[in-house]
XYZ file of C-alpha atoms in Angstrom:
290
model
C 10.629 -20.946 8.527
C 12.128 -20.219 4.978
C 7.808 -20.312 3.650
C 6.813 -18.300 6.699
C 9.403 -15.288 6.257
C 8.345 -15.431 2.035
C 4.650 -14.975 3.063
C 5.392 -12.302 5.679
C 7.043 -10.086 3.243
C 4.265 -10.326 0.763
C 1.980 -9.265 3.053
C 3.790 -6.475 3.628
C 4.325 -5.273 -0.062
C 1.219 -3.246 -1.273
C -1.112 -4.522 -4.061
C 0.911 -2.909 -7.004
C 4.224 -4.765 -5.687
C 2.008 -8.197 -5.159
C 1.125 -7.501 -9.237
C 4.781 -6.946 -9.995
C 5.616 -10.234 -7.799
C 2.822 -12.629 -9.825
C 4.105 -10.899 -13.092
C 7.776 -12.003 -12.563
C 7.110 -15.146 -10.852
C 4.648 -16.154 -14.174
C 7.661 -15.051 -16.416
C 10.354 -17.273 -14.882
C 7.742 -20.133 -14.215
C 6.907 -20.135 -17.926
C 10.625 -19.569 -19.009
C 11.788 -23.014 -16.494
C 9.199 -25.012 -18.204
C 10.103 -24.042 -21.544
C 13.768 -24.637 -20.750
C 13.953 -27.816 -18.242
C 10.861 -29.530 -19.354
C 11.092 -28.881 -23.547
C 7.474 -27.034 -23.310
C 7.393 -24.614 -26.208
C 6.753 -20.666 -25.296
C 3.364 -20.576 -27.772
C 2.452 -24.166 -25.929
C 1.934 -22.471 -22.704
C 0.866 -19.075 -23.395
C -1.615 -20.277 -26.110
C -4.401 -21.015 -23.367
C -3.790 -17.784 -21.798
C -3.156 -15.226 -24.716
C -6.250 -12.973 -25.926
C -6.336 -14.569 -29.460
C -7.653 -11.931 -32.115
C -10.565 -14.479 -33.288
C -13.937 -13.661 -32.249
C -14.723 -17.429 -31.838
C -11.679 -18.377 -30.615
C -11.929 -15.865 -27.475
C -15.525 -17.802 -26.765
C -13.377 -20.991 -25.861
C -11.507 -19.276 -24.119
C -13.207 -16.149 -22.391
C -10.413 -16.273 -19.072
C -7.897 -14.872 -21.625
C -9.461 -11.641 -21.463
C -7.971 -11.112 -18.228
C -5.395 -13.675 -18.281
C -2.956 -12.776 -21.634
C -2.166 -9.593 -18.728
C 0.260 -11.865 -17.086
C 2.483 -12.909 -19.748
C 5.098 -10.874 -21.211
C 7.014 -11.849 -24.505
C 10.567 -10.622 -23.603
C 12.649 -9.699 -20.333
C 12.219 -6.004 -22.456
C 8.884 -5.851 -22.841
C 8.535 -6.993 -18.882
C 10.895 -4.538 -17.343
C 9.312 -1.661 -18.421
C 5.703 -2.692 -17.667
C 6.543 -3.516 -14.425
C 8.919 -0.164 -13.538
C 5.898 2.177 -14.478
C 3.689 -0.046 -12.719
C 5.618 0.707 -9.475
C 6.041 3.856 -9.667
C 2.412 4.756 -11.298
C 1.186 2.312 -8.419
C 2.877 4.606 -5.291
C 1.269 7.728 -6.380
C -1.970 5.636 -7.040
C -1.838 4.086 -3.328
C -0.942 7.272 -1.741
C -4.562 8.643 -2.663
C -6.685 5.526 -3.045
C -7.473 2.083 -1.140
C -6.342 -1.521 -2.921
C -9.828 -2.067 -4.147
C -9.537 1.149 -6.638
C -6.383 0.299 -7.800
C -8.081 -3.090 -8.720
C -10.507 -0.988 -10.621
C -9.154 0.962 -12.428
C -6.100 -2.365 -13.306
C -8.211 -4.672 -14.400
C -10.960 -2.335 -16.549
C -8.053 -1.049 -18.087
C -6.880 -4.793 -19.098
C -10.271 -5.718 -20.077
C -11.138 -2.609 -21.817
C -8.060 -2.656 -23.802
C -8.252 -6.279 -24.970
C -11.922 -5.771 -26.195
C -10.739 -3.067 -28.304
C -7.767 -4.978 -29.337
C -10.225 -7.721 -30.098
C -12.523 -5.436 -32.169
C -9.940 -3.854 -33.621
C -8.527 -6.878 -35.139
C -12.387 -8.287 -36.637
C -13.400 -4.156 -38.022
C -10.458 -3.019 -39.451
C -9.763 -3.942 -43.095
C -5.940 -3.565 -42.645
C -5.956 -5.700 -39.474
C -8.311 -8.883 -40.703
C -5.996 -11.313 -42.136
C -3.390 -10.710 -39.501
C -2.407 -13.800 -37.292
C -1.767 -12.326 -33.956
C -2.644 -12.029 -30.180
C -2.057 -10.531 -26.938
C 0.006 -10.568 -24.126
C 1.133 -8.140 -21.661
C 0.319 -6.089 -18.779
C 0.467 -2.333 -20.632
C -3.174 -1.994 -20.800
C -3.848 -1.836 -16.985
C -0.685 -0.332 -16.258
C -1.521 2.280 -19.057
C -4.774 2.595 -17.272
C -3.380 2.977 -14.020
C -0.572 5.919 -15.140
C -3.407 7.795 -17.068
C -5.592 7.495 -14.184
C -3.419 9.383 -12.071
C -2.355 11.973 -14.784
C -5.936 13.004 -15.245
C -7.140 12.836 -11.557
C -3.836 14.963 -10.482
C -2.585 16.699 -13.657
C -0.778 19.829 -12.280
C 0.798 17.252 -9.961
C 4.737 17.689 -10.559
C 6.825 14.666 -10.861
C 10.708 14.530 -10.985
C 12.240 12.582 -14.320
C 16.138 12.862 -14.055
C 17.232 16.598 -13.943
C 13.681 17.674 -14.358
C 10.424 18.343 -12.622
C 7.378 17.689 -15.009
C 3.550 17.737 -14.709
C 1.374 14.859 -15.207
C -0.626 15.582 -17.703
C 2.471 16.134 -19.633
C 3.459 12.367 -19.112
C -0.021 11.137 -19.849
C 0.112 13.198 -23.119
C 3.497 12.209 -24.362
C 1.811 8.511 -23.626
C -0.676 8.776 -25.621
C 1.072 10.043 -28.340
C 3.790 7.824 -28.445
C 1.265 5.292 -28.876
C -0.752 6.797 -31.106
C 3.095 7.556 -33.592
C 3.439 3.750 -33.395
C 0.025 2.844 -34.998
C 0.678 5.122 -37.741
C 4.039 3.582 -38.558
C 2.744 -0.046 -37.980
C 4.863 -0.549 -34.675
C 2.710 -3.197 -32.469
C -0.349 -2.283 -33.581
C -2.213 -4.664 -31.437
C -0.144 -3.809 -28.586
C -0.435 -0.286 -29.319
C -4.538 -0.448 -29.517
C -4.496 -1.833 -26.109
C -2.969 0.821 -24.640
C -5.500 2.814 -25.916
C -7.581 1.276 -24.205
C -6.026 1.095 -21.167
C -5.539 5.021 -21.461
C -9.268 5.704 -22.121
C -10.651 3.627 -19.223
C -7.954 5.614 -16.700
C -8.937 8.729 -17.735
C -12.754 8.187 -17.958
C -12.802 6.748 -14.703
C -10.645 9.582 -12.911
C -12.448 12.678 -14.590
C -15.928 10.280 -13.528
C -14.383 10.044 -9.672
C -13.753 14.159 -9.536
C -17.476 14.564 -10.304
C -18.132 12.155 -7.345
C -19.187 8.393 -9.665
C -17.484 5.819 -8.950
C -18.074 3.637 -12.332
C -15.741 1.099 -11.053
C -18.318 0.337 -8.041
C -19.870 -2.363 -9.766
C -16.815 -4.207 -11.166
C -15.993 -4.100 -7.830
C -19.160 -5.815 -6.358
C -18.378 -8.830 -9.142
C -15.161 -9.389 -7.970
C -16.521 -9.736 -4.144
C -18.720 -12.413 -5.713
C -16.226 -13.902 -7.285
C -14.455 -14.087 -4.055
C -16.819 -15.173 -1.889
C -17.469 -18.597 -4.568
C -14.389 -19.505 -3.414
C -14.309 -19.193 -0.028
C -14.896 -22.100 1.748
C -18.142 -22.388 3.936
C -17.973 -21.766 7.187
C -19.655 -24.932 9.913
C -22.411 -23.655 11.516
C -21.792 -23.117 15.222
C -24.225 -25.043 17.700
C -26.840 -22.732 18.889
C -26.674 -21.041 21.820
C -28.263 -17.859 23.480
C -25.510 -14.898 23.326
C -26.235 -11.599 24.677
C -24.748 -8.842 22.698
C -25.516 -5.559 24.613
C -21.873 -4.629 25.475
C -21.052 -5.321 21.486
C -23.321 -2.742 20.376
C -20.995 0.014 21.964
C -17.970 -1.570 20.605
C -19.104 -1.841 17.105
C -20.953 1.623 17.080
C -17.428 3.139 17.818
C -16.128 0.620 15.052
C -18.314 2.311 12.414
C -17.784 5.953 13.855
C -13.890 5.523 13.813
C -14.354 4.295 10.097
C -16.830 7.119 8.826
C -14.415 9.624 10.545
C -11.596 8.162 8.451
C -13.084 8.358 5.258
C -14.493 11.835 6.125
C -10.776 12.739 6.599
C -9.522 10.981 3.442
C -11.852 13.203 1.187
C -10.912 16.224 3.063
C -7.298 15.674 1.999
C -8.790 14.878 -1.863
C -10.072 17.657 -2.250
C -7.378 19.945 -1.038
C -5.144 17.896 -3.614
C -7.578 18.583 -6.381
C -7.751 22.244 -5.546
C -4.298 22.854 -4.560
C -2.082 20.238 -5.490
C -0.739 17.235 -3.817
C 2.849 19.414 -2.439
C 0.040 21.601 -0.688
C -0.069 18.902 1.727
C 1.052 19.041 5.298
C 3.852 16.023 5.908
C 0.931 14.327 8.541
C -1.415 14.202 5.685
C 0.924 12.889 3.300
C 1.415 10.611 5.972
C -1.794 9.697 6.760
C -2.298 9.317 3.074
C 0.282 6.932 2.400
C -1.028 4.663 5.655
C -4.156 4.467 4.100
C -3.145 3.256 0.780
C -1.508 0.234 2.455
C -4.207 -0.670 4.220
């Protein structure tokens, strides 16, 4: 009963919360064994981590993904994880889960390539020993992505109501402040990443591309090599007239769905997301869980 409730309320949570849920759960998982079991913290997180050697990364090309799942300090997980929520409702209120994958994991792979060229070009950077871990770079690209898709879009922040762009700015510079003082650089170059992929890939969306379409596509195949195959039923003669109907109404509900979801888009682009009647932010917010 105890298993059945646990899965039923993470199928409810939306893909963001899921994210936050793996996050933790790999933090404490890795913390246990490292505690009960006398596993050192590099031990683990050595197979995962995006080293900064070229040849290093080609033994181990799953860290380019991976090293997003491991966090270095209860710090340094916290705050990933609180803008990832909140980043993640505004992102879900607009968009589908497949997006949000998007836009997440380009920004994690984007921003540990250039934390992995930064680290083999750079003069100042070649004889450090480092690598990476940490989430920022697809939560990075996920905040940006939003700032530059709705950037007049007004946000409340304690006492006061702010736009944005201005959050995606102050972002960017903050990280930007930190490289020049020598604060995390690798960490720091990441985020860069993140940022540009978010920010591409919104200002590409307005003008109606989708570059995340074929990232997308990969991941389906991905997917689907994992999916067990299905027996073959015995054949037999089925006659599918009555289906037609059914599934023709299927596809028209569907079109009619999306047709309304980029009616509400656009008004948000034009006009702002508080132009919105409460049944559309509604409506919205269904969709985004779905």
């Amino acid at each position: 009963m105890g298993n059945q409730n646990i899965r039923y309320y993470y199928n409810r949570l939306n893909i963001a919360e899921r994210l936050i849920v793996i996050n933790v759960a790999v933090f404490i998982l890795s913390g246990l064994l490292k505690i009960l079991f006398g596993f050192s913290g590099d031990s683990i997180i050595r197979w995962f981590e995006l080293p900064k050697d070229f040849f290093h990364f080609l033994t181990q090309p799953w860290s380019i993904v991976t090293y997003s799942f491991f966090h270095s300090g209860l710090g340094h997980i916290f705050w990933n994880m609180l803008m990832l929520y909140f980043a993640g409702r505004i992102f879900l209120n607009l968009f589908d889960t497949r997006r949000f994958l998007n836009v997440y994991f380009l920004g994690v792979i984007l921003g540990g390539l250039i934390f992995l060229l930064s680290y083999n070009i750079f003069p100042a950077l070649l004889g450090i020993n480092t690598a990476l871990i940490g989430a920022s770079a697809g939560v990075t690209a996920v905040l940006i992505f939003i700032c530059a898709y709705l950037p007049n879009q007004e946000v409340r922040i304690i006492f006061f109501n702010v736009k944005l762009w201005h959050i995606g700015v102050f972002v960017v510079l903050l990280d930007l402040i930190q490289i020049s003082i020598g604060g995390n650089v690798g960490g720091r170059l990441a985020h860069l990443g993140g940022a540009a992929l978010g920010y591409f890939y919104a200002r590409q969306l307005i003008k109606g591309h989708d570059i995340g379409s074929g990232f997308a596509k990969f991941l389906d195949a991905i997917s689907n090599l994992f999916k067990r195959s299905e027996k073959k039923a015995p054949l037999k003669t089925v006659y599918r007239k009555e289906n037609r109907g059914k599934g023709t109404t299927e596809n028209y509900d569907k079109e009619s769905r999306q047709r309304k979801i980029d009616a509400i888009l656009d008004k948000i682009s034009k006009s702002g997301y508080e132009s919105l009647s409460k049944a559309e932010k509604d409506f919205l917010f269904k969709a985004g869980k779905e």
